[in-house]
PDB file of C-alpha atoms in Angstrom:
ATOM      1  CA  ARG A1441      86.184 104.591  83.068  1.00 74.00           C
ATOM      2  CA  LYS A1442      87.677 107.594  84.851  1.00 81.00           C
ATOM      3  CA  GLU A1443      88.718 107.094  88.460  1.00 88.00           C
ATOM      4  CA  VAL A1444      86.663 110.078  89.619  1.00 93.00           C
ATOM      5  CA  GLU A1445      83.625 111.228  87.680  1.00 94.00           C
ATOM      6  CA  GLN A1446      81.527 114.333  88.241  1.00 94.00           C
ATOM      7  CA  ASP A1447      78.389 115.875  86.835  1.00 86.00           C
ATOM      8  CA  PRO A1448      79.469 117.613  83.639  1.00 78.00           C
ATOM      9  CA  GLY A1449      77.768 120.956  84.304  1.00 87.00           C
ATOM     10  CA  PRO A1450      77.761 123.835  83.906  1.00 94.00           C
ATOM     11  CA  PHE A1451      75.073 124.614  86.427  1.00 95.00           C
ATOM     12  CA  ASN A1452      73.344 127.967  85.983  1.00 97.00           C
ATOM     13  CA  VAL A1453      71.238 128.867  89.026  1.00 97.00           C
ATOM     14  CA  PRO A1454      69.645 132.009  90.450  1.00 97.00           C
ATOM     15  CA  GLU A1455      70.740 133.471  93.751  1.00 98.00           C
ATOM     16  CA  GLY A1456      69.096 131.682  96.650  1.00 98.00           C
ATOM     17  CA  ALA A1457      68.773 128.373  94.823  1.00 98.00           C
ATOM     18  CA  THR A1458      69.864 125.021  96.209  1.00 98.00           C
ATOM     19  CA  VAL A1459      72.245 123.093  93.982  1.00 97.00           C
ATOM     20  CA  ALA A1460      73.677 119.596  94.340  1.00 96.00           C
ATOM     21  CA  PHE A1461      76.810 118.151  92.817  1.00 96.00           C
ATOM     22  CA  ASN A1462      77.502 114.442  92.541  1.00 94.00           C
ATOM     23  CA  CYS A1463      80.695 112.493  92.206  1.00 95.00           C
ATOM     24  CA  THR A1464      81.506 108.794  91.881  1.00 95.00           C
ATOM     25  CA  TYR A1465      84.855 107.070  92.335  1.00 93.00           C
ATOM     26  CA  SER A1466      85.949 103.702  91.042  1.00 91.00           C
ATOM     27  CA  ASN A1467      88.628 102.583  93.514  1.00 83.00           C
ATOM     28  CA  SER A1468      87.071 101.026  96.603  1.00 80.00           C
ATOM     29  CA  ALA A1469      90.412 101.375  98.410  1.00 81.00           C
ATOM     30  CA  SER A1470      90.125 105.165  98.334  1.00 81.00           C
ATOM     31  CA  GLN A1471      90.520 106.550 101.806  1.00 79.00           C
ATOM     32  CA  SER A1472      89.812 110.226 101.973  1.00 87.00           C
ATOM     33  CA  PHE A1473      87.560 112.553 100.085  1.00 92.00           C
ATOM     34  CA  PHE A1474      87.322 116.289  99.598  1.00 93.00           C
ATOM     35  CA  TRP A1475      85.559 119.022  97.744  1.00 96.00           C
ATOM     36  CA  TYR A1476      87.805 121.786  96.428  1.00 95.00           C
ATOM     37  CA  ARG A1477      86.763 125.054  94.887  1.00 96.00           C
ATOM     38  CA  GLN A1478      88.733 126.676  92.076  1.00 96.00           C
ATOM     39  CA  ASP A1479      88.142 130.205  90.876  1.00 95.00           C
ATOM     40  CA  CYS A1480      89.146 131.222  87.375  1.00 91.00           C
ATOM     41  CA  ARG A1481      92.944 131.355  87.000  1.00 88.00           C
ATOM     42  CA  LYS A1482      93.463 130.586  90.682  1.00 92.00           C
ATOM     43  CA  GLU A1483      94.696 127.553  92.574  1.00 93.00           C
ATOM     44  CA  PRO A1484      92.294 124.975  94.023  1.00 93.00           C
ATOM     45  CA  LYS A1485      91.326 125.605  97.627  1.00 93.00           C
ATOM     46  CA  LEU A1486      89.811 123.167 100.061  1.00 92.00           C
ATOM     47  CA  LEU A1487      86.099 123.686 100.560  1.00 95.00           C
ATOM     48  CA  MET A1488      85.498 120.773 102.884  1.00 93.00           C
ATOM     49  CA  SER A1489      86.516 117.248 103.714  1.00 90.00           C
ATOM     50  CA  VAL A1490      83.878 114.548 103.312  1.00 91.00           C
ATOM     51  CA  TYR A1491      83.147 112.029 106.042  1.00 83.00           C
ATOM     52  CA  SER A1492      80.983 108.921 106.076  1.00 84.00           C
ATOM     53  CA  SER A1493      78.776 110.473 108.722  1.00 86.00           C
ATOM     54  CA  GLY A1494      78.189 113.515 106.519  1.00 87.00           C
ATOM     55  CA  ASN A1495      79.318 116.970 107.446  1.00 91.00           C
ATOM     56  CA  GLU A1496      77.990 120.476 107.212  1.00 94.00           C
ATOM     57  CA  ASP A1497      79.681 123.844 107.095  1.00 94.00           C
ATOM     58  CA  GLY A1498      77.213 126.700 106.959  1.00 96.00           C
ATOM     59  CA  ARG A1499      75.389 126.493 103.645  1.00 97.00           C
ATOM     60  CA  PHE A1500      77.453 123.533 102.462  1.00 97.00           C
ATOM     61  CA  THR A1501      76.718 119.874 103.190  1.00 97.00           C
ATOM     62  CA  ALA A1502      78.868 116.968 102.037  1.00 96.00           C
ATOM     63  CA  GLN A1503      77.926 113.309 102.060  1.00 95.00           C
ATOM     64  CA  LEU A1504      79.869 110.122 101.414  1.00 94.00           C
ATOM     65  CA  ASN A1505      78.376 106.740 100.611  1.00 93.00           C
ATOM     66  CA  ARG A1506      81.196 104.186 100.629  1.00 91.00           C
ATOM     67  CA  ALA A1507      78.948 101.308  99.583  1.00 91.00           C
ATOM     68  CA  SER A1508      77.897 103.143  96.425  1.00 92.00           C
ATOM     69  CA  GLN A1509      81.275 104.931  96.042  1.00 93.00           C
ATOM     70  CA  TYR A1510      79.442 108.215  95.795  1.00 93.00           C
ATOM     71  CA  ILE A1511      80.121 111.703  97.125  1.00 95.00           C
ATOM     72  CA  SER A1512      77.819 114.698  97.061  1.00 96.00           C
ATOM     73  CA  LEU A1513      77.936 118.406  97.801  1.00 97.00           C
ATOM     74  CA  LEU A1514      74.834 120.449  98.518  1.00 97.00           C
ATOM     75  CA  ILE A1515      74.909 124.239  98.450  1.00 98.00           C
ATOM     76  CA  ARG A1516      71.917 126.007  99.945  1.00 98.00           C
ATOM     77  CA  ASP A1517      70.947 129.639  99.414  1.00 98.00           C
ATOM     78  CA  SER A1518      73.453 130.129  96.597  1.00 98.00           C
ATOM     79  CA  LYS A1519      75.372 133.396  96.511  1.00 98.00           C
ATOM     80  CA  LEU A1520      76.949 135.149  93.536  1.00 97.00           C
ATOM     81  CA  SER A1521      80.305 134.472  95.182  1.00 97.00           C
ATOM     82  CA  ASP A1522      79.690 130.717  94.971  1.00 98.00           C
ATOM     83  CA  SER A1523      80.333 130.904  91.215  1.00 97.00           C
ATOM     84  CA  ALA A1524      83.393 128.719  90.660  1.00 97.00           C
ATOM     85  CA  THR A1525      84.452 125.244  89.583  1.00 96.00           C
ATOM     86  CA  TYR A1526      83.896 122.558  92.210  1.00 97.00           C
ATOM     87  CA  LEU A1527      86.340 119.673  92.137  1.00 96.00           C
ATOM     88  CA  CYS A1528      85.705 116.298  93.704  1.00 95.00           C
ATOM     89  CA  VAL A1529      88.962 114.897  95.047  1.00 93.00           C
ATOM     90  CA  VAL A1530      89.803 111.378  96.167  1.00 91.00           C
ATOM     91  CA  ASN A1531      92.952 110.196  97.909  1.00 84.00           C
ATOM     92  CA  LYS A1532      94.043 106.648  97.436  1.00 75.00           C
ATOM     93  CA  ALA A1533      95.356 104.546 100.293  1.00 62.00           C
ATOM     94  CA  GLY A1534      98.433 106.127 101.788  1.00 61.00           C
ATOM     95  CA  GLY A1535      97.225 109.566 100.815  1.00 61.00           C
ATOM     96  CA  PHE A1536      99.848 110.190  98.169  1.00 69.00           C
ATOM     97  CA  LYS A1537      97.867 109.866  95.039  1.00 75.00           C
ATOM     98  CA  THR A1538      95.262 112.590  94.860  1.00 82.00           C
ATOM     99  CA  ILE A1539      92.852 112.191  91.975  1.00 87.00           C
ATOM    100  CA  PHE A1540      90.717 115.112  90.803  1.00 91.00           C
ATOM    101  CA  GLY A1541      87.401 114.858  89.086  1.00 94.00           C
ATOM    102  CA  ALA A1542      86.956 116.953  85.961  1.00 93.00           C
ATOM    103  CA  GLY A1543      85.136 119.628  87.962  1.00 95.00           C
ATOM    104  CA  THR A1544      81.675 121.110  87.715  1.00 95.00           C
ATOM    105  CA  ARG A1545      81.305 124.745  86.820  1.00 95.00           C
ATOM    106  CA  LEU A1546      78.687 126.701  88.789  1.00 97.00           C
ATOM    107  CA  PHE A1547      77.307 130.055  87.695  1.00 97.00           C
ATOM    108  CA  VAL A1548      75.086 131.842  90.196  1.00 98.00           C
ATOM    109  CA  LYS A1549      73.172 134.746  88.676  1.00 96.00           C
ATOM    110  CA  ALA A1550      71.366 137.669  90.238  1.00 94.00           C
TER     111      ALA A1550
ATOM    112  CA  ASP B 869     102.349 129.968 108.021  1.00 58.00           C
ATOM    113  CA  THR B 870      99.814 128.031 105.970  1.00 63.00           C
ATOM    114  CA  GLU B 871     101.121 128.995 102.581  1.00 91.00           C
ATOM    115  CA  VAL B 872     102.718 127.222  99.703  1.00 96.00           C
ATOM    116  CA  THR B 873     104.766 129.734  97.756  1.00 96.00           C
ATOM    117  CA  GLN B 874     105.612 129.257  94.098  1.00 97.00           C
ATOM    118  CA  THR B 875     107.976 131.266  91.945  1.00 97.00           C
ATOM    119  CA  PRO B 876     107.856 132.630  89.378  1.00 97.00           C
ATOM    120  CA  LYS B 877     104.153 133.367  88.925  1.00 96.00           C
ATOM    121  CA  HIS B 878     104.554 133.633  85.171  1.00 97.00           C
ATOM    122  CA  LEU B 879     107.225 132.228  82.872  1.00 97.00           C
ATOM    123  CA  VAL B 880     107.720 132.417  79.137  1.00 97.00           C
ATOM    124  CA  MET B 881     110.442 130.202  77.741  1.00 96.00           C
ATOM    125  CA  GLY B 882     111.686 129.047  74.389  1.00 94.00           C
ATOM    126  CA  MET B 883     111.890 125.396  73.420  1.00 94.00           C
ATOM    127  CA  THR B 884     115.663 125.358  73.852  1.00 92.00           C
ATOM    128  CA  ASN B 885     115.724 127.091  77.219  1.00 93.00           C
ATOM    129  CA  LYS B 886     116.385 125.591  80.625  1.00 96.00           C
ATOM    130  CA  LYS B 887     114.375 126.990  83.507  1.00 97.00           C
ATOM    131  CA  SER B 888     113.278 125.941  86.968  1.00 98.00           C
ATOM    132  CA  LEU B 889     110.079 126.319  88.930  1.00 98.00           C
ATOM    133  CA  LYS B 890     110.374 126.637  92.676  1.00 98.00           C
ATOM    134  CA  CYS B 891     108.031 125.762  95.506  1.00 98.00           C
ATOM    135  CA  GLU B 892     108.416 126.339  99.242  1.00 98.00           C
ATOM    136  CA  GLN B 893     106.342 125.491 102.297  1.00 97.00           C
ATOM    137  CA  HIS B 894     107.041 125.873 106.013  1.00 93.00           C
ATOM    138  CA  MET B 895     104.144 123.873 107.397  1.00 93.00           C
ATOM    139  CA  GLY B 896     106.298 120.843 108.149  1.00 92.00           C
ATOM    140  CA  HIS B 897     104.533 118.819 105.469  1.00 92.00           C
ATOM    141  CA  ARG B 898     106.565 115.813 104.346  1.00 91.00           C
ATOM    142  CA  ALA B 899     104.637 115.170 101.119  1.00 91.00           C
ATOM    143  CA  MET B 900     105.016 117.552  98.195  1.00 94.00           C
ATOM    144  CA  TYR B 901     103.460 117.385  94.767  1.00 94.00           C
ATOM    145  CA  TRP B 902     103.676 118.790  91.271  1.00 97.00           C
ATOM    146  CA  TYR B 903     100.521 119.066  89.192  1.00 96.00           C
ATOM    147  CA  LYS B 904      99.932 120.284  85.659  1.00 97.00           C
ATOM    148  CA  GLN B 905      96.665 121.976  84.791  1.00 96.00           C
ATOM    149  CA  LYS B 906      95.522 122.856  81.281  1.00 95.00           C
ATOM    150  CA  ALA B 907      92.715 125.330  80.721  1.00 91.00           C
ATOM    151  CA  LYS B 908      89.267 124.042  81.714  1.00 88.00           C
ATOM    152  CA  LYS B 909      90.742 120.748  82.894  1.00 92.00           C
ATOM    153  CA  PRO B 910      91.410 119.451  86.412  1.00 92.00           C
ATOM    154  CA  PRO B 911      94.936 119.286  87.825  1.00 93.00           C
ATOM    155  CA  GLU B 912      96.853 116.210  86.736  1.00 93.00           C
ATOM    156  CA  LEU B 913      99.355 114.684  89.121  1.00 92.00           C
ATOM    157  CA  MET B 914     102.936 114.637  87.842  1.00 96.00           C
ATOM    158  CA  PHE B 915     105.205 113.812  90.789  1.00 95.00           C
ATOM    159  CA  VAL B 916     104.962 113.074  94.496  1.00 93.00           C
ATOM    160  CA  TYR B 917     107.790 113.341  97.002  1.00 94.00           C
ATOM    161  CA  SER B 918     107.509 111.887 100.472  1.00 91.00           C
ATOM    162  CA  TYR B 919     110.264 112.440 102.993  1.00 93.00           C
ATOM    163  CA  GLU B 920     112.282 114.069 100.201  1.00 95.00           C
ATOM    164  CA  LYS B 921     112.210 110.918  98.097  1.00 95.00           C
ATOM    165  CA  LEU B 922     110.385 110.542  94.797  1.00 95.00           C
ATOM    166  CA  SER B 923     107.388 108.305  95.483  1.00 91.00           C
ATOM    167  CA  ILE B 924     105.326 108.709  92.345  1.00 90.00           C
ATOM    168  CA  ASN B 925     106.209 109.653  88.783  1.00 93.00           C
ATOM    169  CA  GLU B 926     103.101 109.592  86.633  1.00 91.00           C
ATOM    170  CA  SER B 927     105.013 108.692  83.472  1.00 93.00           C
ATOM    171  CA  VAL B 928     106.072 112.280  82.998  1.00 97.00           C
ATOM    172  CA  PRO B 929     108.460 112.974  80.070  1.00 97.00           C
ATOM    173  CA  SER B 930     112.091 113.378  81.065  1.00 97.00           C
ATOM    174  CA  ARG B 931     112.100 116.991  79.919  1.00 97.00           C
ATOM    175  CA  PHE B 932     110.505 117.596  83.354  1.00 98.00           C
ATOM    176  CA  SER B 933     112.923 116.828  86.170  1.00 98.00           C
ATOM    177  CA  PRO B 934     111.820 117.201  89.801  1.00 98.00           C
ATOM    178  CA  GLU B 935     114.127 117.796  92.707  1.00 98.00           C
ATOM    179  CA  CYS B 936     113.506 117.981  96.445  1.00 97.00           C
ATOM    180  CA  PRO B 937     116.586 119.541  98.083  1.00 96.00           C
ATOM    181  CA  ASN B 938     115.065 119.510 101.577  1.00 94.00           C
ATOM    182  CA  SER B 939     111.776 119.073 103.361  1.00 92.00           C
ATOM    183  CA  SER B 940     110.646 122.633 102.582  1.00 96.00           C
ATOM    184  CA  LEU B 941     111.639 122.982  98.943  1.00 97.00           C
ATOM    185  CA  LEU B 942     110.546 121.396  95.706  1.00 98.00           C
ATOM    186  CA  ASN B 943     111.874 122.298  92.289  1.00 98.00           C
ATOM    187  CA  LEU B 944     110.823 121.380  88.790  1.00 98.00           C
ATOM    188  CA  HIS B 945     113.569 121.695  86.205  1.00 98.00           C
ATOM    189  CA  LEU B 946     112.429 122.268  82.658  1.00 97.00           C
ATOM    190  CA  HIS B 947     114.435 121.599  79.511  1.00 96.00           C
ATOM    191  CA  ALA B 948     113.527 121.350  75.844  1.00 95.00           C
ATOM    192  CA  LEU B 949     109.835 121.817  76.439  1.00 96.00           C
ATOM    193  CA  GLN B 950     107.205 121.801  73.740  1.00 96.00           C
ATOM    194  CA  PRO B 951     104.423 124.350  73.174  1.00 96.00           C
ATOM    195  CA  GLU B 952     101.885 121.774  74.398  1.00 97.00           C
ATOM    196  CA  ASP B 953     103.611 121.882  77.788  1.00 97.00           C
ATOM    197  CA  SER B 954     102.195 125.365  78.291  1.00 97.00           C
ATOM    198  CA  ALA B 955      99.958 125.136  81.349  1.00 97.00           C
ATOM    199  CA  LEU B 956      99.522 126.153  84.975  1.00 97.00           C
ATOM    200  CA  TYR B 957     101.966 124.205  87.147  1.00 98.00           C
ATOM    201  CA  LEU B 958     100.762 123.764  90.690  1.00 96.00           C
ATOM    202  CA  CYS B 959     102.770 122.737  93.697  1.00 97.00           C
ATOM    203  CA  ALA B 960     101.039 121.277  96.742  1.00 94.00           C
ATOM    204  CA  SER B 961     101.979 119.850 100.103  1.00 93.00           C
ATOM    205  CA  SER B 962     100.292 117.737 102.725  1.00 89.00           C
ATOM    206  CA  PRO B 963     101.116 116.118 106.034  1.00 86.00           C
ATOM    207  CA  LEU B 964     101.892 112.428 106.126  1.00 78.00           C
ATOM    208  CA  GLY B 965     100.614 109.848 108.554  1.00 65.00           C
ATOM    209  CA  GLN B 966      97.306 111.555 109.278  1.00 62.00           C
ATOM    210  CA  ALA B 967      93.870 110.527 108.091  1.00 58.00           C
ATOM    211  CA  ASN B 968      91.810 112.842 105.922  1.00 63.00           C
ATOM    212  CA  THR B 969      94.574 115.327 105.264  1.00 76.00           C
ATOM    213  CA  GLU B 970      94.004 117.712 102.436  1.00 83.00           C
ATOM    214  CA  ALA B 971      96.623 119.157 100.131  1.00 87.00           C
ATOM    215  CA  PHE B 972      97.476 122.842 100.241  1.00 91.00           C
ATOM    216  CA  PHE B 973      98.167 124.391  96.878  1.00 93.00           C
ATOM    217  CA  GLY B 974     100.423 127.204  95.802  1.00 95.00           C
ATOM    218  CA  GLN B 975      99.142 129.862  93.411  1.00 94.00           C
ATOM    219  CA  GLY B 976     100.877 128.179  90.528  1.00 96.00           C
ATOM    220  CA  THR B 977     103.299 129.148  87.790  1.00 97.00           C
ATOM    221  CA  ARG B 978     101.669 129.968  84.481  1.00 96.00           C
ATOM    222  CA  LEU B 979     104.100 128.627  81.892  1.00 97.00           C
ATOM    223  CA  THR B 980     104.091 129.535  78.224  1.00 97.00           C
ATOM    224  CA  VAL B 981     106.444 127.704  75.870  1.00 97.00           C
ATOM    225  CA  VAL B 982     107.109 129.531  72.621  1.00 95.00           C
TER     226      VAL B 982
END
């Protein structure tokens, strides 16, 4: 079993749609959690950190469920510019070992 | 300065060549990383340095040799690579000792081994 697993995708959605990505992690000792966005042939960039209390940044909402070892990302009112690969990222204890999920590709179409 | 700078951006090398990738950050981060990313795959961790000491080596072949000369610089020395080593090599850095700290990535070096 992979340490971090994501929805396989790709997701093809129209502009304005709401889309949700899910991610599960296997190591209960994992300490910190993030969603990164990666555009084609570019480096990954932090989208948002994920906290147990849930957090929101504009159209983006992230949730963490430690009991179920589950992370989610919700994108509301999708824009064309949201088209990218979304990577679920988990840091193990100590923060050194960052594990990436395989990524979920999102295509937003007009 | 919130950047991680990598050079060169592109590199083509033969299987007998020796080359080096360079990474620099001036954010005071004491953890630095090398990742390898193949097309349509996520980044895979190769090495982690903390306080200029090698903390993690993810069983990387010895033809890849990391070096951390000081707290701002990270190098990856390449020798006798294979065509399957062609990939995007990403450097990242992060602070140590803080909860929920994300890694900042450089733009990567796109390596082609011929």
